[in-house]
PDB file of C-alpha atoms in Angstrom:
ATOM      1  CA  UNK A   1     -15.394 -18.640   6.816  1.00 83.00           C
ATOM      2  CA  UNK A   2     -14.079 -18.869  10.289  1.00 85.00           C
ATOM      3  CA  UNK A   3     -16.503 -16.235  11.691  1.00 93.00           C
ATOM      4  CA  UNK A   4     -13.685 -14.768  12.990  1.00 97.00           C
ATOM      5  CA  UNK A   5     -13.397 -11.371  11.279  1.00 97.00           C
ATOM      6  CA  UNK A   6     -10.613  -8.626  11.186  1.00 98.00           C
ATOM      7  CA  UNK A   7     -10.117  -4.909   9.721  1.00 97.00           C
ATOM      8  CA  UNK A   8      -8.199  -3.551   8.150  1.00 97.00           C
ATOM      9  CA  UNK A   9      -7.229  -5.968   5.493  1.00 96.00           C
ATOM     10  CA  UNK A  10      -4.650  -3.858   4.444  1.00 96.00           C
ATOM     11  CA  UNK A  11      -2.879  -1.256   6.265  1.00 97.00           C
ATOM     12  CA  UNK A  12       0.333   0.782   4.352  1.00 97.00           C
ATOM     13  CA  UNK A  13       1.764   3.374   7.019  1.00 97.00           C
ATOM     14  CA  UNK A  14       5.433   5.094   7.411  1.00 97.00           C
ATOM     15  CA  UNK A  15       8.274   4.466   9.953  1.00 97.00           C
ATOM     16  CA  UNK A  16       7.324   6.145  13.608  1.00 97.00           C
ATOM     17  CA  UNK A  17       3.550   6.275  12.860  1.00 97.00           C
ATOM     18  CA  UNK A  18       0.613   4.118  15.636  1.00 97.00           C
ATOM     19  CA  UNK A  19      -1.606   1.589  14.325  1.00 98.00           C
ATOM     20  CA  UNK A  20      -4.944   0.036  15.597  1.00 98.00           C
ATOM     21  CA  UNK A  21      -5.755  -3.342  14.343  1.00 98.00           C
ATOM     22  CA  UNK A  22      -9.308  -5.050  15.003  1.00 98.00           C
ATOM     23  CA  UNK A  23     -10.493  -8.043  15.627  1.00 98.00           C
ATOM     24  CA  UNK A  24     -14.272  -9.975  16.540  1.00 98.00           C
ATOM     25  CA  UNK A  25     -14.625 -13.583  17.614  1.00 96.00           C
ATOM     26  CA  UNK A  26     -16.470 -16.155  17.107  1.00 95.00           C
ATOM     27  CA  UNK A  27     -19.803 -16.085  18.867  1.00 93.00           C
ATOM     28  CA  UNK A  28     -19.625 -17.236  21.681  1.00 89.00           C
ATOM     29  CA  UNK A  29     -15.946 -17.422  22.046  1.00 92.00           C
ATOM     30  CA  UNK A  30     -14.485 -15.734  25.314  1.00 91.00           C
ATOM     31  CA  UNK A  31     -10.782 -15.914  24.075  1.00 92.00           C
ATOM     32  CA  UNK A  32      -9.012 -13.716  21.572  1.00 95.00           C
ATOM     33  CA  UNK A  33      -5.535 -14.574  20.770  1.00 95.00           C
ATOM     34  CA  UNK A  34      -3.361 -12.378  19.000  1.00 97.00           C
ATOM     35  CA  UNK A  35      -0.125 -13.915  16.085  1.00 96.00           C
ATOM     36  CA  UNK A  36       2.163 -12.555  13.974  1.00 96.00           C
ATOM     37  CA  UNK A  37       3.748 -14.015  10.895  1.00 94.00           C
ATOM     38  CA  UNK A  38       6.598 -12.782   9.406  1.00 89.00           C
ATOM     39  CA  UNK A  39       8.987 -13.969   6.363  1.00 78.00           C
ATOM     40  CA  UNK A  40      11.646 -15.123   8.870  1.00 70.00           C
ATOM     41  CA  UNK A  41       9.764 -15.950  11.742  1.00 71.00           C
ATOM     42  CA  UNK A  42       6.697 -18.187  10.802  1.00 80.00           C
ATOM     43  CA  UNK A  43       3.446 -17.655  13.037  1.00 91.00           C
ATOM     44  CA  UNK A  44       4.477 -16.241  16.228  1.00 94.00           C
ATOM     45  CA  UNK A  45       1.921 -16.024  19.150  1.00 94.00           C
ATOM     46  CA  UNK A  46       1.729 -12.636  20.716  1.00 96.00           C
ATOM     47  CA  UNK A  47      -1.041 -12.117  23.601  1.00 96.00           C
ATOM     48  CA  UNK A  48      -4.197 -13.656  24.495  1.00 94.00           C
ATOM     49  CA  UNK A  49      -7.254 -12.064  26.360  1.00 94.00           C
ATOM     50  CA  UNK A  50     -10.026 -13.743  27.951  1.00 91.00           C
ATOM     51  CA  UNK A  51     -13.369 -12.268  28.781  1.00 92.00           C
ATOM     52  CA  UNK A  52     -11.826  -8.872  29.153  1.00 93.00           C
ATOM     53  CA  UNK A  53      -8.390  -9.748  31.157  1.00 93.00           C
ATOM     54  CA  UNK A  54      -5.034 -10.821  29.750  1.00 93.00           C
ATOM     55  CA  UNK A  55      -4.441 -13.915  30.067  1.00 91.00           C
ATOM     56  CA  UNK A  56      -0.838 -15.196  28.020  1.00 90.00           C
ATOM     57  CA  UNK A  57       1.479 -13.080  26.482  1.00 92.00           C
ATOM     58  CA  UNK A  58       4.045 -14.336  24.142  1.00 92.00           C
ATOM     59  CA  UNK A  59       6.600 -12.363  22.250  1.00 84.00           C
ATOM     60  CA  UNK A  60       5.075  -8.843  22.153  1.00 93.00           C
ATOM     61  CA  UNK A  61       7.195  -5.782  22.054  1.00 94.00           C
ATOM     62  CA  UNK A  62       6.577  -3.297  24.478  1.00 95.00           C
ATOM     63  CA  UNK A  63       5.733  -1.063  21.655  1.00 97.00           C
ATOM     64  CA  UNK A  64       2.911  -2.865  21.006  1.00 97.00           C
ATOM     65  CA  UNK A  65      -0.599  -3.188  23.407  1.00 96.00           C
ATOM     66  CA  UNK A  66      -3.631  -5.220  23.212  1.00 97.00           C
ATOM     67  CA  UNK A  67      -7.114  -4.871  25.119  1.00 97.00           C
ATOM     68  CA  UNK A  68     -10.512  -6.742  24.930  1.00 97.00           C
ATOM     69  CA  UNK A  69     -13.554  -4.923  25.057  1.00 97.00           C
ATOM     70  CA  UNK A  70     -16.992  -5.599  27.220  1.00 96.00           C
ATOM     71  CA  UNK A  71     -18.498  -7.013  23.586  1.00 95.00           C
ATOM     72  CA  UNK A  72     -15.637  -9.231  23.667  1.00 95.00           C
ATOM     73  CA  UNK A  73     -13.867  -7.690  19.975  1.00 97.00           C
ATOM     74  CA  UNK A  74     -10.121  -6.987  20.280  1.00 98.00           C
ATOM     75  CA  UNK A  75      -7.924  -4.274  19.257  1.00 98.00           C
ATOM     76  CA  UNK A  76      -3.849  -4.657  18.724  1.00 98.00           C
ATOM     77  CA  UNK A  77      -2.063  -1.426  18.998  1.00 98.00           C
ATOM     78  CA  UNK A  78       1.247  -0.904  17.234  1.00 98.00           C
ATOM     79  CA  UNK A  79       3.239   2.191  17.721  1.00 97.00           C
ATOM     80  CA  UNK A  80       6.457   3.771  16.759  1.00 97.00           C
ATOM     81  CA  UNK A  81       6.134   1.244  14.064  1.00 97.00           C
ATOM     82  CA  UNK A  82       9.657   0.093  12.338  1.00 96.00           C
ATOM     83  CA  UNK A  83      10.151  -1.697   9.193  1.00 95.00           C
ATOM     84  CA  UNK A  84      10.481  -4.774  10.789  1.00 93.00           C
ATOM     85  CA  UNK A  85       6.987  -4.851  11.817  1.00 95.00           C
ATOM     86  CA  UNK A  86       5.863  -5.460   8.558  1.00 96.00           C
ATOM     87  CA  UNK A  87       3.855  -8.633   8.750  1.00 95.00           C
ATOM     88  CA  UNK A  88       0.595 -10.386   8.588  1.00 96.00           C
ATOM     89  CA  UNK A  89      -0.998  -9.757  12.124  1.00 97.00           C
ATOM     90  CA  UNK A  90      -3.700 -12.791  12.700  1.00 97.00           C
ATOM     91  CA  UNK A  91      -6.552 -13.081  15.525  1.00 97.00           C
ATOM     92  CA  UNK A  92      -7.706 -15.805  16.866  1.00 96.00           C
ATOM     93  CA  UNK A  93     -10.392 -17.165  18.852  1.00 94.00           C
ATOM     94  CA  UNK A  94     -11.465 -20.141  21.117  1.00 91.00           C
ATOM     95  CA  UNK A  95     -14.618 -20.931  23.754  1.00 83.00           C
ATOM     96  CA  UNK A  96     -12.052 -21.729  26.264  1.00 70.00           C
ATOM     97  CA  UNK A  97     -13.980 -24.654  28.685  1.00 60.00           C
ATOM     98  CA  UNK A  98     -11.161 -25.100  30.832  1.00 54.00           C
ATOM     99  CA  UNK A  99      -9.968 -28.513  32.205  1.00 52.00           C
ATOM    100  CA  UNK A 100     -11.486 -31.344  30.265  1.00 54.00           C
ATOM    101  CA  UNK A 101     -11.868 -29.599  27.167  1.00 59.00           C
ATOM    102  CA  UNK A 102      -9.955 -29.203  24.142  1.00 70.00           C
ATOM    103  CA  UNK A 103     -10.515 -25.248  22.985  1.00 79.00           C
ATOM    104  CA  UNK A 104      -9.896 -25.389  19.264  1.00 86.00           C
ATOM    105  CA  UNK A 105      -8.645 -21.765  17.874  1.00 91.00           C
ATOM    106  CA  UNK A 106     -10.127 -20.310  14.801  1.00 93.00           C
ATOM    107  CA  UNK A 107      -8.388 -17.854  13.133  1.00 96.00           C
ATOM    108  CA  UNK A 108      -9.434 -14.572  10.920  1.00 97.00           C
ATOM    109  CA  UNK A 109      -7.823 -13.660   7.680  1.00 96.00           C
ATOM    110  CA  UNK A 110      -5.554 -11.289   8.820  1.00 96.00           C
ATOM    111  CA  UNK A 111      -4.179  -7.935   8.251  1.00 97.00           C
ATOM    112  CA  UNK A 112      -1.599  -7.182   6.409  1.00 96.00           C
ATOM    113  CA  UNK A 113       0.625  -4.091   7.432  1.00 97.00           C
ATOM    114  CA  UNK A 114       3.234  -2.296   5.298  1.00 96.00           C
ATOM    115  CA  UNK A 115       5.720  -0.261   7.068  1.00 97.00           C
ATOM    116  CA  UNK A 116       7.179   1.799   4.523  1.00 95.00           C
TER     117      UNK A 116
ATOM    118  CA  UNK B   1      15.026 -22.461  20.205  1.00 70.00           C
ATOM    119  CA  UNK B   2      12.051 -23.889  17.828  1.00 83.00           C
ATOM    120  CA  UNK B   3      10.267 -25.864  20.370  1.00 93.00           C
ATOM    121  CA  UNK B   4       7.931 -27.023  16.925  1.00 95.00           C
ATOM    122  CA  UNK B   5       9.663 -28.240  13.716  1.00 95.00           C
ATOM    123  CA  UNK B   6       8.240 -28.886   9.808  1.00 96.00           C
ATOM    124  CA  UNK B   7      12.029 -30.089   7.955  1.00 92.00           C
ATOM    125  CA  UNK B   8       9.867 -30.298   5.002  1.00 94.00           C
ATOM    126  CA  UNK B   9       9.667 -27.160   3.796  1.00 93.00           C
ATOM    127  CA  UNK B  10       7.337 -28.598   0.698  1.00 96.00           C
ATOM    128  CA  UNK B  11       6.217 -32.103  -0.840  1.00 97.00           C
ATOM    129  CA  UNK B  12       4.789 -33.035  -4.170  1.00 98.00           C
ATOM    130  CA  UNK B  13       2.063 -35.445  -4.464  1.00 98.00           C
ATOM    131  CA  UNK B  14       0.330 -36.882  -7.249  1.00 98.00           C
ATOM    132  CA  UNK B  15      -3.496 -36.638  -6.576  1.00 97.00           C
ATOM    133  CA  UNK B  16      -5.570 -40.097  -5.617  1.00 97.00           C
ATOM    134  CA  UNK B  17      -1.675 -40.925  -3.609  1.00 97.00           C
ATOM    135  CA  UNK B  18      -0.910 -40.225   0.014  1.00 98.00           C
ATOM    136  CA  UNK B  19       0.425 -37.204   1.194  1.00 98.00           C
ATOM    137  CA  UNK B  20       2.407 -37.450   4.640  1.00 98.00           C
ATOM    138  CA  UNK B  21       3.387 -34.265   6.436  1.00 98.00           C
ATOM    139  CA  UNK B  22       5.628 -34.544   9.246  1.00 98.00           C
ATOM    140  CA  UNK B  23       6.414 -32.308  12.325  1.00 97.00           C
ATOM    141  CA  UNK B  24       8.768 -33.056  15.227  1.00 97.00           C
ATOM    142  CA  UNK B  25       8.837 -31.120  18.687  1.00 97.00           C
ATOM    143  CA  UNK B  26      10.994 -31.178  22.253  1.00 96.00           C
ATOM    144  CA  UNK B  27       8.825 -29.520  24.755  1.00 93.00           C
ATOM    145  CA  UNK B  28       7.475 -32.430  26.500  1.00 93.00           C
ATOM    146  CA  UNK B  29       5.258 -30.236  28.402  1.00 91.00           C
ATOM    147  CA  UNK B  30       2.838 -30.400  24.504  1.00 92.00           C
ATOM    148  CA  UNK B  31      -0.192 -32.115  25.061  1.00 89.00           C
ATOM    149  CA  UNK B  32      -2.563 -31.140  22.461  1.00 92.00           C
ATOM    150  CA  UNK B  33      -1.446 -30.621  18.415  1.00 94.00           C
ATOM    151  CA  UNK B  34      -3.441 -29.553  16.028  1.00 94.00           C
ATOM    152  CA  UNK B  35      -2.873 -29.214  11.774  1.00 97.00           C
ATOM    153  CA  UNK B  36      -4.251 -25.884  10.076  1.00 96.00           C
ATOM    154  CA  UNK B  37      -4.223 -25.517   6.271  1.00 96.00           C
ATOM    155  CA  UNK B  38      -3.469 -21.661   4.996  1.00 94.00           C
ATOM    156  CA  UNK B  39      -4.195 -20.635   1.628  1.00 92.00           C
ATOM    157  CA  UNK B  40      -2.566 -17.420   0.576  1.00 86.00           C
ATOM    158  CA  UNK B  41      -4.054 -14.593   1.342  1.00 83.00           C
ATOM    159  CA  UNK B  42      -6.232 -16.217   3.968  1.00 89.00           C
ATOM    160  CA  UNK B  43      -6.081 -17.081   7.679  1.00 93.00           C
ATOM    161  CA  UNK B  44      -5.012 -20.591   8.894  1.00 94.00           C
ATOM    162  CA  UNK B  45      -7.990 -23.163   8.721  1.00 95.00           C
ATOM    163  CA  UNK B  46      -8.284 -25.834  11.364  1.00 93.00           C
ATOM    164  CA  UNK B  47      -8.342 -29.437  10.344  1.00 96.00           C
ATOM    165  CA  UNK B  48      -7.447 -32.136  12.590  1.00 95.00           C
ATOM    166  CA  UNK B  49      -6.279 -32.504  16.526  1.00 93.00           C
ATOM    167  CA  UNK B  50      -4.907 -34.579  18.969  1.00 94.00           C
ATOM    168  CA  UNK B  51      -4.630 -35.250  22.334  1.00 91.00           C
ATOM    169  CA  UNK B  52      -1.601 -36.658  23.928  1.00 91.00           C
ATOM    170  CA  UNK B  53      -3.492 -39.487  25.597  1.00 91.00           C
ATOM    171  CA  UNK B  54      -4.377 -40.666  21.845  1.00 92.00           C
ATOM    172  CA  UNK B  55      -1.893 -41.978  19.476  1.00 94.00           C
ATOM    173  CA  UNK B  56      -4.254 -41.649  16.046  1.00 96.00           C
ATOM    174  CA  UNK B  57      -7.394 -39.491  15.392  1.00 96.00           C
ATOM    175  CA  UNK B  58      -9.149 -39.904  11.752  1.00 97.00           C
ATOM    176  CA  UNK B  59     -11.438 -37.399   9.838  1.00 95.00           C
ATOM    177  CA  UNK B  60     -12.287 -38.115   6.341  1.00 97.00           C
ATOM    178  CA  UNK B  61     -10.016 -37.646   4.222  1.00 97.00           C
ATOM    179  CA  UNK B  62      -7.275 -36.920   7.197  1.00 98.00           C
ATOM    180  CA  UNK B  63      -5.703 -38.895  10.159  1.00 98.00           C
ATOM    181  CA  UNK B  64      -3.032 -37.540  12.470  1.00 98.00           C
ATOM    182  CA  UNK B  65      -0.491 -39.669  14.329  1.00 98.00           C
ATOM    183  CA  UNK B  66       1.081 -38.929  17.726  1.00 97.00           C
ATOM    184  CA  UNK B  67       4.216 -40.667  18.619  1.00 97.00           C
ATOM    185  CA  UNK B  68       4.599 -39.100  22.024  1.00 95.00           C
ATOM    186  CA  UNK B  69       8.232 -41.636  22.842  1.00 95.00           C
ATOM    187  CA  UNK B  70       9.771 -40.129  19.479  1.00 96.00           C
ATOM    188  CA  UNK B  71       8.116 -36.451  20.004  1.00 96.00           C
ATOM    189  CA  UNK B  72       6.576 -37.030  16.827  1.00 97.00           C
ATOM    190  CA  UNK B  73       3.579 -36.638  14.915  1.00 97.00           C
ATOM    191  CA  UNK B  74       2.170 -36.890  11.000  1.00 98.00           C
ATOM    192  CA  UNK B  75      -0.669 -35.997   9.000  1.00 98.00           C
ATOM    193  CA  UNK B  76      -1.731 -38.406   6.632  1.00 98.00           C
ATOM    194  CA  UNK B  77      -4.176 -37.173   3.383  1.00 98.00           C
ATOM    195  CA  UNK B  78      -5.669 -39.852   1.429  1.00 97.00           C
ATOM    196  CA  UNK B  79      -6.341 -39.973  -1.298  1.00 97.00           C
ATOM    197  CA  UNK B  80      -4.896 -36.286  -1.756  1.00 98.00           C
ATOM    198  CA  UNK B  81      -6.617 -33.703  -4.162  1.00 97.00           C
ATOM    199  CA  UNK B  82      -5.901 -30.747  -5.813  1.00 97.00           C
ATOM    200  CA  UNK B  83      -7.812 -28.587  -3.754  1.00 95.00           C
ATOM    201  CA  UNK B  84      -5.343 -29.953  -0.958  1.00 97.00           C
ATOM    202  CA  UNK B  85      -2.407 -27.855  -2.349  1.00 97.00           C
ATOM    203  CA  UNK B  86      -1.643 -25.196   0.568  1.00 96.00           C
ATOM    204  CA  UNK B  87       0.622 -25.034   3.461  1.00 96.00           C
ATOM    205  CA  UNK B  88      -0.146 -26.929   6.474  1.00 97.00           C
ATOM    206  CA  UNK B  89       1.400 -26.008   9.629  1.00 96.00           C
ATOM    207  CA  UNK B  90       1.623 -28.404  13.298  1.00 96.00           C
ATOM    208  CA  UNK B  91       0.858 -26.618  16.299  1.00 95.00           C
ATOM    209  CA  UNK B  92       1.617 -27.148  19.871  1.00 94.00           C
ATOM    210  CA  UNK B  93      -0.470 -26.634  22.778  1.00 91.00           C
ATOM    211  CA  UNK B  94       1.008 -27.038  26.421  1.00 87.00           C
ATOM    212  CA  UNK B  95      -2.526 -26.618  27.636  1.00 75.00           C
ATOM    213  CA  UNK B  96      -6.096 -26.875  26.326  1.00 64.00           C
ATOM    214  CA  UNK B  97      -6.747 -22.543  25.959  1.00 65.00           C
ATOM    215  CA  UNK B  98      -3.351 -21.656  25.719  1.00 79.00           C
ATOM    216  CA  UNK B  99      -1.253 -19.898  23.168  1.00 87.00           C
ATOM    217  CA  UNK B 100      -0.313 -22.057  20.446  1.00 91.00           C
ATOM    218  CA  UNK B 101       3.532 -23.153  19.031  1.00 93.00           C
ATOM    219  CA  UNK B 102       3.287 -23.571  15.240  1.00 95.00           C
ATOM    220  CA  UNK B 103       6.336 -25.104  12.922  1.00 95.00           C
ATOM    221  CA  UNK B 104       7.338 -23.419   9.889  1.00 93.00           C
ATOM    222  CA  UNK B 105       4.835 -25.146   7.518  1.00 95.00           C
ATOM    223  CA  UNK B 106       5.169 -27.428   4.524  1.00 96.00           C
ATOM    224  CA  UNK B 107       3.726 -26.542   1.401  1.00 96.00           C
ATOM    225  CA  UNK B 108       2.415 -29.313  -0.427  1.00 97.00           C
ATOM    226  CA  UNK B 109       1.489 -29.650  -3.925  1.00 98.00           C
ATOM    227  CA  UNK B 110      -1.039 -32.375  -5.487  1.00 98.00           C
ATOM    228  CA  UNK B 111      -0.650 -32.786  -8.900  1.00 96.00           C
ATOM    229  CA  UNK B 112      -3.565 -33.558 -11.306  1.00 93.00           C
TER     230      UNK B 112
END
């Protein structure tokens, strides 16, 4: 167990429709990084927050938003969903010391969403 | 442009031998890698890093090799287990925080 944890586990929704996944970190940890992995594409980084403010963003659609809360949890929202998006949708999370450390990123078990 | 390569996409090992897992990359800019092991249905697992100033790090059962000239670097399980049967990606840091570059994975199988 990571300590990393992330709801749904499962999510089945239809073309067009707006998703919310969630995500809490670590204790302690400031970061929250957000991945995708899909058949074709392997494990594909997405955005990352830290302490509230973006901080890295990767290959995110524009259909798709992220924010970090005071408590520090995350929440990835999909919308106008296509089939494509059908993937496993992974959080992350790291201390993030800045120079001089290595921050080592722990991931949750995922979500799986089903565009039907 | 995969910036992070695995060309193995699986290996068969029979357990108490060595298993060696290979990943290549070409952004120079890399200086910290890392090795996860995912189990299906789960999250990736961390297991081993490097820094680019080091050339080997060891952990039990697992050492990593960085072979920064030849953009290079290898996890080496010994002896391998079972319980070691999974996929195990490399990842790709360009800073210590930052977003992560994984390869496609390997999936490795120990035989009993």
């Amino acid at each position: 167990d990571s300590g990393v944890t992330q709801t749904p586990k499962h999510l089945i929704t239809a073309t067009g429709q707006r998703v919310t996944l969630r995500c809490s970190p670590r204790s302690g940890d400031l970061s929250v990084y957000w991945y995708q992995q899909s058949l074709d594409q392997g494990l594909q980084f997405l955005i990352q927050y830290y302490n509230g403010e973006e901080r890295a963003k990767g290959n995110i659609l524009e259909r798709f938003s992220a924010q970090q809360f005071p408590d520090l949890h995350s929440e990835l929202n999909l919308s106008s969903l296509e089939l494509g998006d059908s993937a496993l949708y992974f959080c992350a999370s790291s201390v993030v010391q800045g120079s001089g450390g290595f921050d080592t990123q722990y991931f949750g078990p995922g979500t799986r969403l089903t565009v039907l | 442009d995969q910036q992070v390569k695995q060309n193995s996409p699986s290996l068969s090992v029979q357990e108490g031998r060595i298993s060696i897992l290979n990943c290549d990359y070409t952004n120079s800019m890399f200086d910290y890698f890392l090795w996860y092991k995912k189990y299906p249905a789960e999250g990736p697992t961390f297991l081993i890093s490097i820094s680019s100033i080091k050339d080997k790090n060891e952990d039990g059962r697992f050492t990593v090799f960085l072979n920064k000239s030849a953009k290079h670097l290898s996890l080496h399980i010994v002896p391998s287990q079972p319980r070691d049967s999974a996929v195990y990606f490399c990842a790709a840091s360009a800073d210590a925080g930052n977003m992560l570059t994984f390869g496609g994975g390997t999936r490795l199988m120990v035989k009993p």
